[in-house]
Amino acid sequence: MTLSRLAEHVEVVEVGPRDGLQNESAPVPAAVKIELVDRLGAAGLRAIEAAAFVSPRWVPQMADGAEVLAAIRRLPGVVYSALVPNQRGMEAALAAGVQEVVVFSAASESFAQRNINCSIAESIQRFEPVARMARDAGVRLRGSISCALGCPYEGAVAPSAVADVVRRMAGLGCDSVDIADTIGVGTPGAVQQAFEAAARELPMQRLAGHFHDTYGQALANVLAALQLGVRSFHASVAGLGGCPYARGATGNLATEDLVYMLHGMGIATGVDLQALVDCGDFISRAVGRRNSSRAARALLAARGAEPARASH
Ligand code: HMG
Ligand code: MG
C-alpha cells in the first residue's frame, strides 16, 4: 500500500505544557509555562493542552493552572484545554476560560486506582456532572483512556477493554476520545487492533492517538493509526514528560518528530517546524533537560547550534 497522500491535513495536539511538565520534579515557574504556551501558539499549534485542574497533593507541578491560563496570550483559532478529574476541577477550568476539558480514565482497573483513586465505573459516574457542565457552558468535552495498549500493573490490555471505555465516554457525550499508550509499549499491529475496536463505538475521525515513546514505537504507531483514518495525534515538544503513576514511562512522542514525518509525507499540520524547534530548545534549557526530539537535535545541528544538555 502506498503511503503517499494518506491525508491532506492532520491535527497535532500539543500536550507538552501539561503531560510534559507535570512530571518535572523541580517546580517550573508559571512564567516559563506561560512563555511555552505562547511560543507554541505562535509556532502554529492550534490545540494546546495547557494545564490540569487536579489535586495539587497528587500532582504539585500543575497547581498553577489558573495563573497560567490567566496570563497566556490567546490566539484566535487556538483551542486551549485542561484536564479535569472531577466537578471541582471543572469549576476551576471553566473559571479559567478553557475551550475544552479532558476527562481521563483508563482501560485497566489498576491504573485507574493508582491515577485517579477510583474504579473505571466510578470515574465515569464522577464525570457525569462534569459532562453536563461542559454541555451547559458550550465547552468541548474530550475523553482520554490511559493504558489502552498495556498497563504497568496488569500487563496486556484487551482491545475489548478499550472499546468498553470508549463506549462509556461516548455515552457521556465526549466529542472525541484519546487512545493513550501511557507506557509506550504498543506496536503497530496492537495499535490497529485497539483503534479498530474503539471505532466500533465512536467513528475513527473522533479518535486521537496519544503515544508515549518509551520503546521507540510512537512514530510507527502514528503511521499505523493514520492508515486506519485517524487524523488527530498528541505530541509533546522536545519529547518532554512521563507519567507520575507509570514508573519508567518516558515522554510523549516529540512534536518535532511528528511534524517532520507528516510534512515529509506531504501532510499539512499548520505548524512551522523551525519555530517549533525553537520552542523545544527554549523549554529544554528552561528545565535543564536534553532535548529528546531526534528531529530537533538534527535541525539544531544543521543550524550549527549547540543542543540543550541535561543539567541534572
Ligand atoms: P482523592 O484523594 O481520592 O480525592 O483524589 P479527594 O476528594 O479526597 O481529594 C484529595 C485532596 O485533593 C483534597 O485536599 C481535595 O480538596 C483536593 P485536602 O483536603 O486533602 O487538602 N482536590 C482538589 N484540589 C484541586 N483541584 C481538584 C481537586 N480534587 C480534589 N480538582 C483525584 C482524587 C481524582 C482528585 C486525584 O486522584 C487526582 O487529582 N488525580 C489526578 C492524577 C493526575 O493528574 N495524573 C496525571 C494526569 S493523567 C495522564 O497523564 C495520562 C494522560 O496523559 C493519557 C496517558 O498518557 O495515559 C492523560
Ligand atoms: Mg500521557
Coordinates of C-alpha atoms and ligand atoms in Angstrom, one line a residue:
M1 CA 0.0 0.0 0.0
T2 CA 1.4 3.4 -1.0
L3 CA 1.9 5.8 1.9
S4 CA 1.8 9.0 -0.2
R5 CA -1.3 11.2 0.1
L6 CA -2.6 9.3 3.1
A7 CA -4.2 12.5 4.3
E8 CA -4.3 16.2 3.4
H9 CA -4.2 17.5 6.9
V10 CA -3.6 16.1 10.4
E11 CA -4.4 17.8 13.7
V12 CA -1.4 18.0 16.1
V13 CA -2.5 18.3 19.7
E14 CA 0.4 19.8 21.8
V15 CA 0.4 18.3 25.3
G16 CA 3.9 19.4 26.4
P17 CA 2.7 22.1 28.8
R18 CA 0.6 19.5 30.7
D19 CA 1.7 16.0 30.0
G20 CA 5.3 17.1 29.6
L21 CA 5.7 19.4 32.5
Q22 CA 3.5 17.5 35.0
N23 CA 6.4 15.1 35.6
E24 CA 9.1 17.6 36.4
S25 CA 10.1 17.2 40.0
A26 CA 11.6 20.7 40.4
P27 CA 9.0 23.4 40.3
V28 CA 8.7 25.1 36.8
P29 CA 7.8 28.8 37.3
A30 CA 4.4 29.8 35.9
A31 CA 6.2 32.4 33.7
V32 CA 8.1 29.6 31.9
K33 CA 4.8 27.7 31.3
I34 CA 3.2 30.8 30.0
E35 CA 6.0 31.6 27.6
L36 CA 6.0 28.0 26.4
V37 CA 2.2 28.0 25.6
D38 CA 2.6 31.4 23.9
R39 CA 5.5 30.2 21.8
L40 CA 3.7 27.0 20.8
G41 CA 0.7 29.1 19.6
A42 CA 2.9 31.4 17.7
A43 CA 4.6 28.3 16.0
G44 CA 1.2 27.3 14.6
L45 CA -0.2 24.7 17.1
R46 CA -4.0 25.0 17.1
A47 CA -4.7 22.7 20.0
I48 CA -2.7 23.1 23.2
E49 CA -3.2 21.2 26.5
A50 CA -2.2 24.0 28.8
A51 CA -3.0 22.9 32.3
A52 CA -4.6 20.3 34.7
F53 CA -7.0 21.2 37.4
V54 CA -6.2 18.1 39.5
S55 CA -5.4 17.8 43.2
P56 CA -2.1 19.6 44.0
R57 CA -1.4 16.9 46.5
W58 CA -1.3 14.4 43.7
V59 CA 0.4 16.5 41.0
P60 CA 2.0 19.6 42.6
Q61 CA 3.5 20.7 39.3
M62 CA 0.1 21.5 37.9
A63 CA -1.1 23.7 40.9
D64 CA -0.7 27.0 39.0
G65 CA -3.1 26.2 36.1
A66 CA -5.3 29.2 36.8
E67 CA -2.3 31.6 36.8
V68 CA -1.1 30.1 33.5
L69 CA -4.4 30.3 31.7
A70 CA -5.0 33.9 33.0
A71 CA -1.7 35.1 31.5
I72 CA -1.3 33.4 28.2
R73 CA -1.8 35.4 25.0
R74 CA -4.9 33.8 23.5
L75 CA -4.6 33.5 19.8
P76 CA -7.8 33.2 17.6
G77 CA -8.5 29.7 16.4
V78 CA -6.4 28.1 19.1
V79 CA -8.2 25.6 21.5
Y80 CA -6.6 25.8 25.0
S81 CA -7.6 22.7 27.0
A82 CA -7.1 21.4 30.5
L83 CA -7.5 18.1 32.3
V84 CA -10.3 17.8 34.9
P85 CA -10.7 14.8 37.3
N86 CA -13.9 15.9 39.0
Q87 CA -16.5 18.6 39.4
R88 CA -14.2 20.8 41.5
G89 CA -11.6 20.7 38.7
M90 CA -14.3 21.5 36.2
E91 CA -15.4 24.6 38.1
A92 CA -11.8 25.8 38.1
A93 CA -11.3 25.1 34.4
L94 CA -14.4 26.9 33.4
A95 CA -13.4 29.9 35.6
A96 CA -10.1 29.9 33.8
G97 CA -11.8 30.1 30.4
V98 CA -10.7 26.9 28.7
Q99 CA -12.4 25.9 25.4
E100 CA -12.0 22.2 26.0
V101 CA -11.9 20.0 29.1
V102 CA -10.4 16.5 29.2
V103 CA -11.9 13.8 31.5
F104 CA -9.5 10.9 32.0
S105 CA -9.9 7.3 32.9
A106 CA -8.1 4.0 31.9
A107 CA -8.6 0.7 30.2
S108 CA -7.1 -1.0 33.2
E109 CA -8.6 -1.0 36.7
S110 CA -5.3 -1.0 38.5
F111 CA -4.1 2.1 36.7
A112 CA -7.4 3.9 37.3
Q113 CA -7.0 3.2 41.0
R114 CA -3.4 4.5 41.0
N115 CA -4.0 7.6 38.9
I116 CA -7.4 8.8 40.0
N117 CA -8.1 6.7 43.1
C118 CA -11.3 5.1 41.9
S119 CA -12.6 2.3 39.6
I120 CA -13.3 2.9 35.9
A121 CA -17.0 2.8 36.6
E122 CA -16.7 5.3 39.5
S123 CA -14.7 7.6 37.2
I124 CA -17.5 7.6 34.6
Q125 CA -20.0 8.4 37.3
R126 CA -17.8 11.3 38.6
F127 CA -17.6 12.6 35.0
E128 CA -21.4 12.8 34.6
P129 CA -21.8 16.2 36.3
V130 CA -18.6 17.4 34.5
A131 CA -20.1 16.4 31.1
R132 CA -23.4 18.3 32.0
M133 CA -21.4 21.4 33.0
A134 CA -19.4 21.2 29.7
R135 CA -22.6 21.0 27.7
D136 CA -24.2 23.9 29.6
A137 CA -21.1 26.0 29.1
G138 CA -20.7 25.1 25.5
V139 CA -17.2 23.8 26.1
R140 CA -15.8 20.8 24.2
L141 CA -15.5 17.5 26.1
R142 CA -12.7 15.1 25.3
G143 CA -12.1 11.8 26.9
S144 CA -8.7 10.2 27.5
I145 CA -8.1 6.5 28.0
S146 CA -4.8 5.6 29.7
C147 CA -3.1 2.2 29.4
A148 CA -5.0 1.4 26.2
L149 CA -2.1 -0.7 24.9
G150 CA -0.6 -2.0 28.1
C151 CA -0.6 -1.4 31.8
P152 CA 2.4 -1.2 34.2
Y153 CA 0.4 -3.2 36.8
E154 CA -1.7 -5.6 34.7
G155 CA 0.4 -6.1 31.5
A156 CA -1.5 -6.7 28.3
V157 CA -4.8 -4.9 27.8
A158 CA -7.5 -6.3 25.5
P159 CA -8.9 -4.2 22.7
S160 CA -12.4 -5.0 24.1
A161 CA -11.4 -3.2 27.3
V162 CA -10.5 -0.1 25.3
A163 CA -13.8 -0.3 23.4
D164 CA -15.7 -0.6 26.6
V165 CA -14.4 2.7 28.0
V166 CA -14.8 4.4 24.6
R167 CA -18.5 3.4 24.7
R168 CA -18.9 4.8 28.2
M169 CA -17.1 8.1 27.2
A170 CA -19.3 8.4 24.1
G171 CA -22.3 7.9 26.4
L172 CA -21.1 10.9 28.5
G173 CA -21.2 13.0 25.3
C174 CA -17.4 13.2 24.6
D175 CA -16.8 15.0 21.3
S176 CA -13.6 12.9 20.9
V177 CA -11.7 10.2 22.7
D178 CA -7.9 9.7 23.0
I179 CA -6.4 6.2 22.9
A180 CA -3.4 6.6 25.1
D181 CA -0.4 4.4 25.3
T182 CA 0.7 5.7 28.7
I183 CA 3.8 3.5 28.9
G184 CA 4.7 3.4 25.2
V185 CA 4.6 -0.4 24.9
G186 CA 2.3 -0.7 21.9
T187 CA 3.4 -1.8 18.5
P188 CA 1.7 -1.1 15.2
G189 CA -0.4 -4.2 15.0
A190 CA -1.7 -3.8 18.5
V191 CA -2.4 -0.1 17.8
Q192 CA -4.6 -1.0 14.8
Q193 CA -6.5 -3.6 16.8
A194 CA -7.2 -1.1 19.6
F195 CA -8.4 1.6 17.1
E196 CA -10.5 -0.9 15.2
A197 CA -12.2 -2.0 18.4
A198 CA -12.6 1.7 19.5
A199 CA -14.0 2.7 16.1
R200 CA -16.9 0.3 16.6
E201 CA -18.1 2.6 19.4
L202 CA -17.0 6.1 18.0
P203 CA -16.1 7.0 14.4
M204 CA -12.3 7.0 13.6
Q205 CA -12.5 10.8 12.9
R206 CA -13.4 11.3 16.6
L207 CA -10.5 9.2 17.9
A208 CA -7.0 10.5 18.6
G209 CA -3.6 8.7 19.1
H210 CA -1.7 9.7 22.3
F211 CA 1.6 7.7 22.1
H212 CA 4.4 7.8 24.6
D213 CA 7.8 6.9 23.1
T214 CA 9.3 4.7 25.8
Y215 CA 10.0 1.8 23.5
G216 CA 10.7 3.9 20.4
Q217 CA 7.4 2.8 18.7
A218 CA 5.5 6.1 18.7
L219 CA 6.1 7.2 15.1
A220 CA 5.4 3.7 13.7
N221 CA 2.2 3.7 15.8
V222 CA 1.2 7.0 14.3
L223 CA 1.6 5.6 10.8
A224 CA -0.4 2.5 11.7
A225 CA -3.2 4.7 13.0
L226 CA -3.0 7.1 10.0
Q227 CA -3.6 4.1 7.7
L228 CA -6.8 3.4 9.5
G229 CA -8.0 7.0 9.1
V230 CA -7.1 8.6 12.4
R231 CA -6.4 12.2 11.9
S232 CA -5.5 13.6 15.3
F233 CA -2.3 12.9 17.2
H234 CA -0.9 14.2 20.5
A235 CA 2.7 15.0 21.0
S236 CA 5.0 16.9 23.4
V237 CA 7.5 19.4 22.3
A238 CA 11.1 18.2 22.9
G239 CA 9.5 14.9 23.9
L240 CA 9.1 16.2 27.4
G241 CA 7.4 14.2 30.1
G242 CA 6.4 10.9 31.6
C243 CA 3.7 9.8 33.9
P244 CA 3.9 10.1 37.7
Y245 CA 1.9 6.9 38.0
A246 CA 3.8 4.8 35.5
R247 CA 7.4 4.3 36.6
G248 CA 9.9 4.4 33.7
A249 CA 7.5 5.8 31.2
T250 CA 9.2 8.4 29.1
G251 CA 7.6 11.4 27.4
N252 CA 5.2 11.6 24.6
L253 CA 6.2 11.3 21.0
A254 CA 8.2 14.6 20.3
T255 CA 6.1 17.1 18.4
E256 CA 9.1 18.0 16.2
D257 CA 9.5 14.3 15.2
L258 CA 5.7 14.0 14.4
V259 CA 5.6 17.2 12.4
Y260 CA 8.8 16.3 10.5
M261 CA 7.3 13.0 9.5
L262 CA 3.9 14.4 8.5
H263 CA 5.4 17.2 6.4
G264 CA 7.8 14.7 4.8
M265 CA 4.7 12.7 3.7
G266 CA 3.1 15.8 2.2
I267 CA 0.5 16.1 5.1
A268 CA -0.2 19.6 6.3
T269 CA -0.2 20.5 10.0
G270 CA -0.1 24.3 10.0
V271 CA 3.0 24.1 12.2
D272 CA 6.2 26.0 11.5
L273 CA 8.8 23.3 12.2
Q274 CA 11.7 25.7 12.7
A275 CA 9.7 27.8 15.2
L276 CA 8.7 24.6 16.9
V277 CA 12.3 23.6 17.2
D278 CA 12.9 27.0 18.9
C279 CA 10.1 26.2 21.4
G280 CA 11.7 22.8 22.2
D281 CA 15.1 24.4 22.7
F282 CA 13.6 27.0 25.0
I283 CA 11.9 24.6 27.3
S284 CA 14.7 22.0 27.3
R285 CA 17.1 24.8 28.5
A286 CA 14.5 26.1 31.0
V287 CA 14.0 22.8 32.7
G288 CA 17.6 21.6 32.2
R289 CA 16.9 18.6 30.1
R290 CA 18.5 17.1 27.0
N291 CA 16.1 17.7 24.0
S292 CA 14.6 14.2 23.4
S293 CA 13.4 15.0 19.8
R294 CA 15.7 13.4 17.2
A295 CA 14.4 15.8 14.5
A296 CA 15.0 18.8 16.7
R297 CA 18.6 17.8 17.6
A298 CA 19.3 17.2 13.9
L299 CA 17.8 20.5 12.8
L300 CA 19.7 22.4 15.6
A301 CA 22.9 20.7 14.5
A302 CA 22.2 21.7 10.9
R303 CA 22.0 25.3 12.1
G304 CA 25.3 24.9 13.9
A305 CA 23.6 25.4 17.3
E306 CA 24.6 23.5 20.4
P307 CA 21.6 21.4 21.7
A308 CA 20.5 21.8 25.3
R309 CA 22.2 19.4 27.7
A310 CA 20.8 17.8 30.9
S311 CA 21.8 19.8 34.0
H312 CA 20.5 17.2 36.5
Ligands
HMG1 P1 -8.7 11.7 46.2 O1 -7.5 11.8 47.1 O2 -9.3 10.4 46.0 O3 -9.8 12.7 46.4 O4 -8.1 12.2 44.8 P2 -10.2 13.7 47.5 O5 -11.6 14.2 47.0 O6 -10.1 13.1 48.8 O7 -9.2 14.9 47.4 C1 -7.9 14.9 47.9 C2 -7.4 16.3 48.0 O8 -7.3 17.0 46.8 C3 -8.3 17.2 48.9 O9 -7.5 18.1 49.5 C4 -9.2 17.8 47.9 O10 -9.7 19.0 48.4 C5 -8.2 18.1 46.8 P3 -7.2 18.1 51.1 O11 -8.5 18.3 51.7 O12 -6.6 16.7 51.3 O13 -6.2 19.2 51.3 N1 -8.8 18.1 45.4 C6 -8.6 19.0 44.5 N2 -7.8 20.1 44.5 C7 -7.8 20.9 43.4 N3 -8.5 20.5 42.3 C8 -9.2 19.4 42.2 C9 -9.3 18.6 43.4 N4 -10.0 17.5 43.6 C10 -9.7 17.2 44.9 N5 -9.8 19.1 41.1 C11 -8.4 12.9 42.5 C12 -8.9 12.0 43.6 C13 -9.0 12.5 41.2 C14 -8.7 14.4 42.8 C15 -6.8 12.7 42.4 O14 -6.6 11.4 42.3 C16 -6.2 13.5 41.3 O15 -6.2 14.7 41.2 N6 -5.6 12.7 40.3 C17 -5.0 13.3 39.1 C18 -3.8 12.5 38.8 C19 -3.2 13.1 37.6 O16 -3.3 14.3 37.3 N7 -2.4 12.3 36.8 C20 -1.7 12.7 35.7 C21 -2.6 13.1 34.5 S1 -3.3 11.7 33.6 C22 -2.1 11.4 32.4 O17 -1.1 11.9 32.4 C23 -2.5 10.4 31.4 C24 -2.7 11.1 30.0 O18 -1.6 11.8 29.6 C25 -3.0 9.9 29.0 C26 -1.9 8.8 29.1 O19 -0.8 9.0 28.6 O20 -2.3 7.8 29.6 C27 -4.0 12.0 30.1
MG2 MG 0.2 10.9 28.6

